[in-house]
Short mmCIF file of C-alpha atoms and ligand atoms in Angstrom, two decimals:
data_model
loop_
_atom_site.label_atom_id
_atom_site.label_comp_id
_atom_site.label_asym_id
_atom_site.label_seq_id
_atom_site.Cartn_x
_atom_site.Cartn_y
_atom_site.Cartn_z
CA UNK V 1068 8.78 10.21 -9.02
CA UNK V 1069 7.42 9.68 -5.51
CA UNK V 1070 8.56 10.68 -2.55
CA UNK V 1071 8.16 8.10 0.12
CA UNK V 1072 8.36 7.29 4.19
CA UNK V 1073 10.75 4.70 5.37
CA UNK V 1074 8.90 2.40 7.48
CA UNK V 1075 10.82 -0.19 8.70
CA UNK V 1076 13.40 -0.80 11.43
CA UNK V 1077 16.88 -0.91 10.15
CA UNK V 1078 19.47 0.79 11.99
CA UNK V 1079 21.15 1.27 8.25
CA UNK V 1080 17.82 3.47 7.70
CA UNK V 1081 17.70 4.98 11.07
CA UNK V 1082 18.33 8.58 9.23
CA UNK V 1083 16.71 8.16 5.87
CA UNK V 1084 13.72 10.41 6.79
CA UNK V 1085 15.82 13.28 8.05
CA UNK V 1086 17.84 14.36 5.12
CA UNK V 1087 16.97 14.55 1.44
CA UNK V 1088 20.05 13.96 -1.08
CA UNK V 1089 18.79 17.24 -2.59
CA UNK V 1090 17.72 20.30 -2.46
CA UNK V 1091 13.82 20.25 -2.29
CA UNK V 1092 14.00 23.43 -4.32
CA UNK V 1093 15.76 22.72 -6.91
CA UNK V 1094 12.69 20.37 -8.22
CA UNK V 1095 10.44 21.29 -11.04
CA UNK V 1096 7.45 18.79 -10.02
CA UNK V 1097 6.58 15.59 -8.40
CA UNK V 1098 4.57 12.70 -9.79
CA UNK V 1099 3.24 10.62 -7.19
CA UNK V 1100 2.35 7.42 -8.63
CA UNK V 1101 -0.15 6.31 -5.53
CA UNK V 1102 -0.92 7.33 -2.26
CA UNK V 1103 0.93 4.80 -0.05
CA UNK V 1104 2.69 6.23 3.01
CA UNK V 1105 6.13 4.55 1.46
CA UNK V 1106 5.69 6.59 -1.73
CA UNK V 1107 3.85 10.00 -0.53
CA UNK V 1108 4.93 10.18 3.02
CA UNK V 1109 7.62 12.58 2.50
CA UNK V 1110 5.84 15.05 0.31
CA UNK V 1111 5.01 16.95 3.36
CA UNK V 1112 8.30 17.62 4.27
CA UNK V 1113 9.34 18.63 0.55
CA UNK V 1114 6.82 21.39 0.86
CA UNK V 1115 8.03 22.21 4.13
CA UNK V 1116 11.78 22.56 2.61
CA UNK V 1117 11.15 25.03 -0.32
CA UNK V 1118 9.54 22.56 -3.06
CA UNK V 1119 7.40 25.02 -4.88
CA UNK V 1120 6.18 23.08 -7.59
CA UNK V 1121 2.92 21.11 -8.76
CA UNK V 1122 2.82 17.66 -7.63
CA UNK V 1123 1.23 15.07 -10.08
CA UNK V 1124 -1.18 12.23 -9.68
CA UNK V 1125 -4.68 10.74 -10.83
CA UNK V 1126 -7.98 12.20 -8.82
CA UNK V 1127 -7.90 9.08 -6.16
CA UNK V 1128 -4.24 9.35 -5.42
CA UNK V 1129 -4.99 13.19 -4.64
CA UNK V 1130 -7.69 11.76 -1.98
CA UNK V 1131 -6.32 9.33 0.02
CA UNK V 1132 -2.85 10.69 0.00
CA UNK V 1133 -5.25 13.52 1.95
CA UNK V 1134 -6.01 11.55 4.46
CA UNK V 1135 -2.91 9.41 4.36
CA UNK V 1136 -0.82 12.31 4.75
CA UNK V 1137 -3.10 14.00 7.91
CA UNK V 1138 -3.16 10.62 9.84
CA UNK V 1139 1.00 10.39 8.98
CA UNK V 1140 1.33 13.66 10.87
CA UNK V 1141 -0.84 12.74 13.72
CA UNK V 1142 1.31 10.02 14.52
CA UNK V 1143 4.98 11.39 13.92
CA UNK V 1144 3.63 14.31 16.25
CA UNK V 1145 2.31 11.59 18.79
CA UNK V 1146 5.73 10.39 18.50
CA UNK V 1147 7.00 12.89 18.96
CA UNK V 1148 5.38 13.82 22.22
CA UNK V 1149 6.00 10.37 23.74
CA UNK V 1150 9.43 10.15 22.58
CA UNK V 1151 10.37 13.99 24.52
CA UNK V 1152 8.20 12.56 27.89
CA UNK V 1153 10.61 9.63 28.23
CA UNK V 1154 13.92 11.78 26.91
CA UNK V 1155 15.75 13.17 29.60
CA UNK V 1156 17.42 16.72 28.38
CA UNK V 1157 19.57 16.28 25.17
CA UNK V 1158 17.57 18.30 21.61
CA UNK V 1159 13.86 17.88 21.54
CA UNK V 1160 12.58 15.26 18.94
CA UNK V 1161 10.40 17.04 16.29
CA UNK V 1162 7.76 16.05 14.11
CA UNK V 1163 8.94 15.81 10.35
CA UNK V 1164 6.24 17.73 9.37
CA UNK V 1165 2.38 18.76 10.84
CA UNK V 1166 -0.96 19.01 9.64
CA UNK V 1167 -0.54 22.68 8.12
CA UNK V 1168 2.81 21.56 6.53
CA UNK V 1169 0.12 18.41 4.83
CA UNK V 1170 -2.51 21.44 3.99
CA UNK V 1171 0.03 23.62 2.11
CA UNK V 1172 1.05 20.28 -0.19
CA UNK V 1173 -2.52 19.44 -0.71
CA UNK V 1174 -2.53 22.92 -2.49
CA UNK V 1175 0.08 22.18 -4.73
CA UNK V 1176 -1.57 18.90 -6.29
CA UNK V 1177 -2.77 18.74 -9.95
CA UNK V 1178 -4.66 15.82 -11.11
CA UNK V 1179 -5.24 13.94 -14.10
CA UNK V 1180 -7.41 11.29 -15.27
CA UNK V 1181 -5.84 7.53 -16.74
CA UNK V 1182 -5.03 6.87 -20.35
CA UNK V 1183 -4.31 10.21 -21.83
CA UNK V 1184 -1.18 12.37 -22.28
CA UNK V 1185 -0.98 15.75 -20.39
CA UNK V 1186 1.98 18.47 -21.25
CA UNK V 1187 3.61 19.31 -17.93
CA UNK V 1188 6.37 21.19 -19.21
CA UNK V 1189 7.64 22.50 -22.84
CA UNK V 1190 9.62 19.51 -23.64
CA UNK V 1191 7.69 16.88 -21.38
CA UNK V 1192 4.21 15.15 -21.42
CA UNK V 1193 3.03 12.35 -18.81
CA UNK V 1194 0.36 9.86 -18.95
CA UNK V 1195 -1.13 7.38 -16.38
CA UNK V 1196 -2.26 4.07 -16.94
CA UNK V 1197 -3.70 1.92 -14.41
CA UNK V 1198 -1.37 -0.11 -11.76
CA UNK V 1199 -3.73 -2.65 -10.24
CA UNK V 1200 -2.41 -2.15 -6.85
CA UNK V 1201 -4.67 0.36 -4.66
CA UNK V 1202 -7.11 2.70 -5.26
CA UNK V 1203 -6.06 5.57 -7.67
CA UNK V 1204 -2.44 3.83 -8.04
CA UNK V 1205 -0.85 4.40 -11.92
CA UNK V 1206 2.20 3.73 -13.38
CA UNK V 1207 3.74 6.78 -15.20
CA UNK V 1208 5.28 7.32 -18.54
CA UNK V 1209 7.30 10.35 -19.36
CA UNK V 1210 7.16 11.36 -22.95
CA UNK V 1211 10.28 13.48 -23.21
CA UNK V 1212 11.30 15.66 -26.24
CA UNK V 1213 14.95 14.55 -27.33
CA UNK V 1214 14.55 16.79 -30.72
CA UNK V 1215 12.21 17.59 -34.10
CA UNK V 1216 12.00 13.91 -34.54
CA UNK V 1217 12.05 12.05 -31.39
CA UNK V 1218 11.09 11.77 -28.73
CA UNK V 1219 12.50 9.48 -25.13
CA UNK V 1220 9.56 7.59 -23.42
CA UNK V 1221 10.74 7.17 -19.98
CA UNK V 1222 8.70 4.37 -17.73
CA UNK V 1223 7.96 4.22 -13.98
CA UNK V 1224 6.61 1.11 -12.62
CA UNK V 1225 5.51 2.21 -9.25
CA UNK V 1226 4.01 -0.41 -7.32
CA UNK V 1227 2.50 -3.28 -9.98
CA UNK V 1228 -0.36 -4.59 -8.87
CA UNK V 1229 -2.16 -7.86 -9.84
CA UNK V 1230 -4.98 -9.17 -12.74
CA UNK V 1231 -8.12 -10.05 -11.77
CA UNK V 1232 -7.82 -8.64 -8.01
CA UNK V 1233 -11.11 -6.99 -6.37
CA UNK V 1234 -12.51 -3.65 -6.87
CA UNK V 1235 -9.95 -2.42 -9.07
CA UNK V 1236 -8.86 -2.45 -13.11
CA UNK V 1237 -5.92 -4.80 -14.21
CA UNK V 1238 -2.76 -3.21 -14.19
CA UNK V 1239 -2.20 -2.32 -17.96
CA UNK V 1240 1.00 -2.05 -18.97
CA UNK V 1241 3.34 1.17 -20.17
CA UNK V 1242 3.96 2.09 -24.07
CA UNK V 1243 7.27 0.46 -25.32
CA UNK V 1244 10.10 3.16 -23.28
CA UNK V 1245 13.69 3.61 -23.61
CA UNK V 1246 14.52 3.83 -19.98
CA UNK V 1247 12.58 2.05 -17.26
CA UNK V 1248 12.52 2.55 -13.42
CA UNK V 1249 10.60 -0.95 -11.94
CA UNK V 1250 9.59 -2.09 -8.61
CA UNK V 1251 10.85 -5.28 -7.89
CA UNK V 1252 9.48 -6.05 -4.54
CA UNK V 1253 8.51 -9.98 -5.25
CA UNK V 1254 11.72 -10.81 -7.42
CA UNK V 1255 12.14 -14.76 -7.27
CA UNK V 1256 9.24 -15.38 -5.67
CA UNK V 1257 5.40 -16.83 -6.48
CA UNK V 1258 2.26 -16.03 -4.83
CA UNK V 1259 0.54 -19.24 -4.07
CA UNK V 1260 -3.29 -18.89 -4.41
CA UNK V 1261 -5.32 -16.42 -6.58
CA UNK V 1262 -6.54 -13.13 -5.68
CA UNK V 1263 -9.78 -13.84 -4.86
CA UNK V 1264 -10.26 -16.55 -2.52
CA UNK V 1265 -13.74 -16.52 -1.10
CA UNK V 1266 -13.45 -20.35 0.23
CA UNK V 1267 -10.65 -19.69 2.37
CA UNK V 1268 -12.06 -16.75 4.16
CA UNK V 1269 -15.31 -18.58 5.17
CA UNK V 1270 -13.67 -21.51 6.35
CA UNK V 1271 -11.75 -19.57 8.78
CA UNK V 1272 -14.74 -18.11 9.77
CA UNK V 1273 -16.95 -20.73 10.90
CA UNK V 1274 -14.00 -22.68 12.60
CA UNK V 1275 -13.59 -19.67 14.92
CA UNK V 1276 -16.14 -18.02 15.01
CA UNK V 1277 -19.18 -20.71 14.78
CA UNK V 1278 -17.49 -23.69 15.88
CA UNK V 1279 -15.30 -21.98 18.61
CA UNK V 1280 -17.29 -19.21 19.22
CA UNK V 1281 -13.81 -17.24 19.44
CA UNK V 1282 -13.03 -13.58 17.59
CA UNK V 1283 -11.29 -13.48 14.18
CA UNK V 1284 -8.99 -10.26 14.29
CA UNK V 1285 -7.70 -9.49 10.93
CA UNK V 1286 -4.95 -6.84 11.12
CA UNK V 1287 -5.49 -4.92 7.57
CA UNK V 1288 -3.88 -1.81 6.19
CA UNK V 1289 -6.82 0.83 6.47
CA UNK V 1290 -6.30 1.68 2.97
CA UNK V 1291 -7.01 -0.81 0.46
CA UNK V 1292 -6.59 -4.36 1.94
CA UNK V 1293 -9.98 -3.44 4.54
CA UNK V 1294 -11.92 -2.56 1.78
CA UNK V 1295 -11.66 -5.63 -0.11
CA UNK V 1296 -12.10 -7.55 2.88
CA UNK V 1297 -15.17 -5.88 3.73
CA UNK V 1298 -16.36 -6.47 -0.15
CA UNK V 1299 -15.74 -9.91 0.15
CA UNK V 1300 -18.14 -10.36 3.07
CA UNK V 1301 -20.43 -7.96 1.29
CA UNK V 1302 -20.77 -10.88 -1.38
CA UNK V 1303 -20.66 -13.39 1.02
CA UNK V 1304 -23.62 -11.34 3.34
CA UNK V 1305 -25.72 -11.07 0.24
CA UNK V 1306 -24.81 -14.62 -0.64
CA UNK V 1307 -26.29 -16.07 2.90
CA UNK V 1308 -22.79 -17.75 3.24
CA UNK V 1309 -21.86 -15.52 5.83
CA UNK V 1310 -22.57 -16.39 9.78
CA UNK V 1311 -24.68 -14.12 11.38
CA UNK V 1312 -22.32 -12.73 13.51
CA UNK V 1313 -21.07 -8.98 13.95
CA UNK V 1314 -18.37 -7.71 11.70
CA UNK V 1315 -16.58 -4.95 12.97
CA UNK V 1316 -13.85 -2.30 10.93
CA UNK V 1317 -12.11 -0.51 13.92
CA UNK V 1318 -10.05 1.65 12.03
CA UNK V 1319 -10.74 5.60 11.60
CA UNK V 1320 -8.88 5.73 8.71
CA UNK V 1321 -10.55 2.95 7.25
CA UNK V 1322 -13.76 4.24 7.48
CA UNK V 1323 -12.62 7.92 6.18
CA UNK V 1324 -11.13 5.68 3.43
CA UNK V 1325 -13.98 3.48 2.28
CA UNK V 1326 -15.72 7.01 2.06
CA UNK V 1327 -12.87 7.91 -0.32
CA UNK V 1328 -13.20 4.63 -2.70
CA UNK V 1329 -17.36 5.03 -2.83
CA UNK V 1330 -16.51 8.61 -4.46
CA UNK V 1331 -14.34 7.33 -6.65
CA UNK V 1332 -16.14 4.40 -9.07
CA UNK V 1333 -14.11 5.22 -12.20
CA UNK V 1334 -11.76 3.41 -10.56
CA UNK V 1335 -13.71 0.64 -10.32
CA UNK V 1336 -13.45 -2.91 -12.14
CA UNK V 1337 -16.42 -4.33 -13.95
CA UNK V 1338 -17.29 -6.85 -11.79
CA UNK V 1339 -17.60 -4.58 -9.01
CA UNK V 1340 -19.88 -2.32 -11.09
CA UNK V 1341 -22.22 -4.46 -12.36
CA UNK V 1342 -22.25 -5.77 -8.66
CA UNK V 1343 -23.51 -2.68 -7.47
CA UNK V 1344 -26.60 -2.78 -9.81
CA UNK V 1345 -28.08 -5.45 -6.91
CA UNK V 1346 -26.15 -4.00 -4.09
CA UNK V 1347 -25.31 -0.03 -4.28
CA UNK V 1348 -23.07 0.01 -0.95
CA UNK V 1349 -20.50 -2.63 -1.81
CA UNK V 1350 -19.08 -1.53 1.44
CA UNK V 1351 -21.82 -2.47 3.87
CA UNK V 1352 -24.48 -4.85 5.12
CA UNK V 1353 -26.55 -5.66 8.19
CA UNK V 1354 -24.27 -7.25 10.22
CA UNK V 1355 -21.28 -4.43 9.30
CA UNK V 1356 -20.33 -1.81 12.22
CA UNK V 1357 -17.52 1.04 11.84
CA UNK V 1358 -16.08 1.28 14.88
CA UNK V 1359 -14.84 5.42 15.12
CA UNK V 1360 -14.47 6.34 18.95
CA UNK V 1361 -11.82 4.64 21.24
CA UNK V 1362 -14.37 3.32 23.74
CA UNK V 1363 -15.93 1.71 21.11
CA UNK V 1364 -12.34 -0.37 20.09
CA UNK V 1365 -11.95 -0.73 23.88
CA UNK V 1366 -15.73 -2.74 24.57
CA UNK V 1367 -14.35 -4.99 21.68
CA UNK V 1368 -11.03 -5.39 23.77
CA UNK V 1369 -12.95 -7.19 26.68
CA UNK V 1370 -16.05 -8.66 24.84
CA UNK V 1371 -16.90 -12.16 24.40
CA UNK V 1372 -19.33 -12.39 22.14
CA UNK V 1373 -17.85 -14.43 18.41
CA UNK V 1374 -17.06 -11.56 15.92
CA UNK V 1375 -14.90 -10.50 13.20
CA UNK V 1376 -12.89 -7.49 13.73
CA UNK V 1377 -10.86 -6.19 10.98
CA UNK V 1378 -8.42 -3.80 12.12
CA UNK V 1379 -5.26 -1.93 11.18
CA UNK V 1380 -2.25 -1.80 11.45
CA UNK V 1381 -1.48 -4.17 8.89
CA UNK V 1382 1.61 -5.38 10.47
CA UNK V 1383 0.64 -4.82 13.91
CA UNK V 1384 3.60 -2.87 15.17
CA UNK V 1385 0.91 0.37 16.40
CA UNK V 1386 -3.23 0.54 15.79
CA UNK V 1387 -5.93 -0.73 17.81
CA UNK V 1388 -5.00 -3.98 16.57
CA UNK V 1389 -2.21 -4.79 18.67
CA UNK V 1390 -4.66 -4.15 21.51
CA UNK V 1391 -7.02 -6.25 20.22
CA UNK V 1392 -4.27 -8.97 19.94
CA UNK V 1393 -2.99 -8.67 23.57
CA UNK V 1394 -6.10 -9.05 24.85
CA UNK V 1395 -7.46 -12.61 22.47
CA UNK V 1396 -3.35 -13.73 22.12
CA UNK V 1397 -3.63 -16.30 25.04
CA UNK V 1398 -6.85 -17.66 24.27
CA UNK V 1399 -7.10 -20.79 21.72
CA UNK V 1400 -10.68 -19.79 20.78
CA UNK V 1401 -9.56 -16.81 18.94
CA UNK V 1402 -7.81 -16.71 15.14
CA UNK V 1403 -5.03 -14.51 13.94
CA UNK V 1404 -5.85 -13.96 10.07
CA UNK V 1405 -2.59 -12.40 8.75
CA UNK V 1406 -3.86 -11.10 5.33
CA UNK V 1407 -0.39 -9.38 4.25
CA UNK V 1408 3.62 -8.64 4.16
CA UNK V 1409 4.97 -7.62 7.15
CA UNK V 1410 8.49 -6.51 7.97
CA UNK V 1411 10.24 -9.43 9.81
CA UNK V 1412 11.14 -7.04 12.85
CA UNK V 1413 7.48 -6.15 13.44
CA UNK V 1414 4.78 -7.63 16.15
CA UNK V 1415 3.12 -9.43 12.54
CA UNK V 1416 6.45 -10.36 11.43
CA UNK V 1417 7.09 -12.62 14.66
CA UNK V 1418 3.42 -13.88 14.80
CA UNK V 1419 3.00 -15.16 11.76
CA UNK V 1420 6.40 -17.43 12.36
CA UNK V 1421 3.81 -18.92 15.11
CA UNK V 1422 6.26 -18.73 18.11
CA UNK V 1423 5.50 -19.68 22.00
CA UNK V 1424 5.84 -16.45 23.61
CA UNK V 1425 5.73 -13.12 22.10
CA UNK V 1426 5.85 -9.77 23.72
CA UNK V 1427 3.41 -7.08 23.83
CA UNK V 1428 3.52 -3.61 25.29
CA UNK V 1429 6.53 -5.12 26.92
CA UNK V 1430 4.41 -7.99 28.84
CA UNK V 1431 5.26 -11.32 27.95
CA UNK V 1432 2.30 -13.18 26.74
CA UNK V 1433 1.66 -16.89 25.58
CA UNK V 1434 0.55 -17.35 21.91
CA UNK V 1435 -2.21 -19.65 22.03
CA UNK V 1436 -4.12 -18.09 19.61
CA UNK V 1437 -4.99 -19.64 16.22
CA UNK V 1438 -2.70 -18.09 13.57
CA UNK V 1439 -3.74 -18.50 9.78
CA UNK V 1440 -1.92 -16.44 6.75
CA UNK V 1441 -3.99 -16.02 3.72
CA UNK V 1442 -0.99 -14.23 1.56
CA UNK V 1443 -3.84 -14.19 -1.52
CA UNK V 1444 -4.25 -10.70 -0.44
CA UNK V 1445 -1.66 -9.32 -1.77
CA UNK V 1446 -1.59 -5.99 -3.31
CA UNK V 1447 1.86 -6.44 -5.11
CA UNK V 1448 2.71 -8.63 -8.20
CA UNK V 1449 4.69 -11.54 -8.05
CA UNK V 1450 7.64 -11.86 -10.27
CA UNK V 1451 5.65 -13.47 -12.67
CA UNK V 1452 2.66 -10.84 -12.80
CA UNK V 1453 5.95 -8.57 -12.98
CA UNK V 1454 7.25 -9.73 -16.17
CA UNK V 1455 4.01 -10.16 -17.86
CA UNK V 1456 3.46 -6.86 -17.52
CA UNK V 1457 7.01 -5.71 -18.78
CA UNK V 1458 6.35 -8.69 -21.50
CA UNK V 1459 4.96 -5.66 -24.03
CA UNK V 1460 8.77 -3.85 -23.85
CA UNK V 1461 10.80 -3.73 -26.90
CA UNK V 1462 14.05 -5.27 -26.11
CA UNK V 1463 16.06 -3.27 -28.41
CA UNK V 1464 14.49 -0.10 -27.69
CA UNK V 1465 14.84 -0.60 -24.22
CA UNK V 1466 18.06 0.59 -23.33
CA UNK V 1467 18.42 0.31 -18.79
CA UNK V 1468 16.01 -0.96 -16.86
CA UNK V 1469 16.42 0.52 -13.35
CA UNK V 1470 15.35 -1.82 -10.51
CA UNK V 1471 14.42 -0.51 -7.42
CA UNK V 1472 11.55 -0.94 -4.46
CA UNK V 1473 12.99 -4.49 -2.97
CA UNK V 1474 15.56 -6.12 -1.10
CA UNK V 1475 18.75 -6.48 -2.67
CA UNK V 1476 18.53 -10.47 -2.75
CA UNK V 1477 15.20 -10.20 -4.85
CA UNK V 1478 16.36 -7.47 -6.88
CA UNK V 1479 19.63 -10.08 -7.57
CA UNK V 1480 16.90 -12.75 -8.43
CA UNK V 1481 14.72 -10.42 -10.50
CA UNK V 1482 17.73 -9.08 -12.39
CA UNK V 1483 19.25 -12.96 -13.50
CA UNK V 1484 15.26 -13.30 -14.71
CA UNK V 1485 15.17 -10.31 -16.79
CA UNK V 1486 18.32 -10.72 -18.35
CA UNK V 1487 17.25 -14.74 -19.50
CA UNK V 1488 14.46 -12.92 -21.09
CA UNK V 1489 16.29 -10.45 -23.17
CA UNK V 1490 16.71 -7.66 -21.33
CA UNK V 1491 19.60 -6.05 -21.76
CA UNK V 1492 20.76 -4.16 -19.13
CA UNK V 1493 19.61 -4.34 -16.04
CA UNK V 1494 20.94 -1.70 -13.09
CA UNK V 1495 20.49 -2.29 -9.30
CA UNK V 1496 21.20 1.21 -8.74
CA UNK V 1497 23.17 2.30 -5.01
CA UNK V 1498 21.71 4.79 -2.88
CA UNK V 1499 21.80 8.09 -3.83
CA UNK V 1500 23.53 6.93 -7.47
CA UNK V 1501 23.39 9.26 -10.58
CA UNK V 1502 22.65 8.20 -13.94
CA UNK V 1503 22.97 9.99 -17.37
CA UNK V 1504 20.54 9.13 -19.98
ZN1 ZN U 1692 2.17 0.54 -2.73
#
C-alpha cells in the first residue's frame, strides 16, 4: 500500500529514502492509493530495485502520479547536481532515481475505476471507493480469501479527505473490515471554517490588491490546492465579484496538472458538473494567465502592477514562490495567503508564525508583508471528518485498527478517541514493525 517520499527535515529521517526495509523483489504488487509525492514518490526507485510487479490505482492516480513522478526526478537530479558543485571530493551524491527509471514504472501501472471489486490475485480482490482528498485519490479495501466460507476484508484509509470540498466526490467510506490501516494526520485537532469559503478569499483580495494596490502571492501545491483556487475565482470571475485585476498560476506543474483534472470529469462532484453546463473551462477566465517559461515568473518578480499570483511550492521551502516572496516580503502593500500545512522547519512554517526577520536565499530580509492563513483549504480530514467516516465500522468485527500517517502526539490523541468510541484495539505501530493477522 503506497510507497511514499519523505519530505521533511528531520535528522531522525535523514536516511529514510535510501534504504527500503525489504527487498523490492520480493513484492507481488503495489496499490497506490493517490498520487501525492509522500505516497508515490518512491515507486520509482522500487522499479529501479527489482519490483516486477503491477502497481494498482484508479485512472487519475495513474495521471498525475505521471507527472508527479517526472517533476520528482527533475528535482532530486537538480539536487543532485548542486549538491556535487558545492561537495568537495568524498562519494558523489546520486539521484534516487531518473526520468527513465519513472518511464519503466509508468509501464507497470494497471488501473481501475471506483466502486467495483477487481481480482488481483487467486485469493485476493480490491476495490476503490472515493477518498475526497485530491484528484483520483481512493481508499482501498482488500477482500482476502481466508477459506470456502470467508473471507478477511482488509481496509486502507490513505489520505481521508473532506465532505462537501470543491471539485471532487465526498469521501465514502470502506465496507465493514476486520483489519484497518488509517491515516491519522489531524488526530485531536478541528478545522475551523468550512471548505468552501468564498467570503474570505475576496476580502483578502480587495484589501491588497484594490485598496493597497499590492500583490497577493498564494503559495499552493501545484496539484490539487491551485486548482480549486483557480475554480473559486472562476465562480467569483463569472460572478462579477472578482476585481479586474490579473490572476496569474506560475507553476509548470500546475498547468500540466489542471490539463490532467479537465480529462478526468468522472472524478468530478455534482456541483462542479452542473457548473460547467454555463461555464465549460472551470479552470479559466479572462483575467487568468499560466505562467510556463522562467522569464515569465521573473517579470512578475519585479512588477508592480496589483495581481494575484498563485504559485507553488506549497510550503515555500523551493518553487518560484519563494522568489516571488523575497522580492514582495519587505513591502507592507503585498499579502502572504498561506492556504495550507506546512512543516514547521520550512520557509511557510516560519512565515506563517508572522516573525520580524526571516531569511531567504541566505539574505536576511524584514517581514513586512501582510500574512493571512486561510487553513479552510485543507485537503485532509479533521479528526472529526475522520471518525465519521470510520463511524460505518463494526466494532466487533473490527479486530486492530492500525494508525499511521501522523505525528506520534496526534496519533496518541486519535488513539484515546477511538478507543471512547468502541474501538477496540488500536496499534500505533513502530517503524519497520511486523504484524500477524
Ligand atoms: Zn495526500
Amino acid at each position: 500500500m503506497d510507497c511514499g517520499l519523505y519530505q521533511g527535515n528531520d535528522d531522525e529521517f535523514d536516511t529514510f529514502n535510501e534504504e527500503f526495509l525489504f527487498d523490492p523483489k520480493e513484492l507481488d504488487c503495489v496499490i497506490l492509493s493517490h498520487a501525492h509525492i509522500d505516497h508515490s514518490g518512491r515507486l520509482p526507485k522500487l522499479v529501479k530495485e527489482g519490483f516486477k510487479g503491477r502497481v494498482y490505482s484508479t485512472h487519475a492516480t495513474r495521471d498525475l502520479a505521471a507527472i508527479m513522478l517526472v517533476d520528482s526526478a527533475h528535482i532530486q537530479e537538480r539536487d543532485a547536481y548542486y549538491q556535487n558543485k558545492k561537495k568537495k571530493g568524498g562519494p558523489k551524491v546520486k539521484p534516487l532515481y531518473n526520468v527513465t527509471d519513472v518511464q519503466n514504472t509508468m509501464d507497470q501501472f494497471l488501473c481501475i475505476g471506483y466502486n467495483r471489486w477487481l481480482k488481483i490475485d487467486e485469493e485476493c480482490d480490491i476495490m476503490f471507493r472515493d477518498a475526497g482528498h485530491i484528484l483520483g485519490s481512493a481508499n482501498v479495501t482488500l477482500r482476502i480469501k481466508k477459506d470456502n466460507y470467508h473471507d478477511i476484508y482488509f481496509g486502507f484509509t490513505g489520505d481521508i479527505g473532506r465532505p462537501d470540498r470543491p471539485i471532487l466526490r465526498d469521501p465514502r467510506s470502506m465496507p465493514e473490515c476486520d483489519y484497518i490501516i488509517c491515516e491519522s494526520t489531524y488526530g485531536g485537532k478541528l478545522h475551523n471554517s468550512t471548505p468552501q469559503d468564498e467570503n474570505n478569499l475576496l476580502e483578502v483580495i480587495q484589501q491588497t490588491c484594490v485598496e493597497k494596490k499590492g500583490k497577493l502571492i498564494i503559495p499552493a501545491f501545484s496539484v490539487g490546492r491551485t486548482q480549486e483556487i483557480v475554480y473559486m475565482l472562476d465562480r467569483l470571475a463569472n460572478q462579477k465579484k472578482l476585481p479586474k485585476i490579473p490572476v496569474y498560476v506560475d507553476s509548470p506543474l500546475a498547468i500540466n496538472a489542471t490539463e490532467i483534472f479537465q480529462a478526468h470529469p468522472e472524478c468530478f462532484d455534482k456541483e462542479i458538473l452542473d457548473y460547467m453546463h454555463t461555464d465549460p473551462n472551470p479552470f479559466g477566465f479572462n483575467n487568468l494567465h499560466y505562467v510556463r517559461s522562467v522569464d515569465g515568473s521573473k517579470r512578475l518578480n519585479t512588477s508592480e502592477e496589483p495581481c494575484i499570483i498563485i504559485s507553488a511550492s506549497g510550503m515555500m521551502n523551493a518553487g518560484r514562490v519563494k522568489h516571488h516572496i523575497f522580492h514582495a516580503i519587505e513591502n507592507p502593500r503585498h499579502t502572504l495567503l498561506v492556504v495550507g500545512y506546512c512543516s514547521p522547519a520550512t520557509l511557510g512554517g516560519i512565515l506563517r508564525n508572522s516573525p520580524e526577520t526571516v531569511k531567504i536565499f541566505g539574505e536576511l530580509k524584514e517581514v513586512k508583508m501582510q500574512i493571512s492563513i486561510m487553513d479552510s483549504f485543507s485537503a485532509h480530514g479533521d479528526q472529526q471528518e475522520m471518525i465519521d467516516f470510520l463511524e460505518n465500522q463494526d466494532r466487533k468485527k473490527l479486530k486492530k485498527l492500525f494508525l499511521v500517517h501522523g505525528d506520534i502526539k496526534r496519533q496518541k490523541t486519535f488513539k484515546e478517541v477511538l478507543e471512547k468510541r468502541d474501538f477496540r484495539e488500536v496499534v500505533i505501530p513502530e517503524l519497520g514493525e511486523s504484524f500477524k493477522i
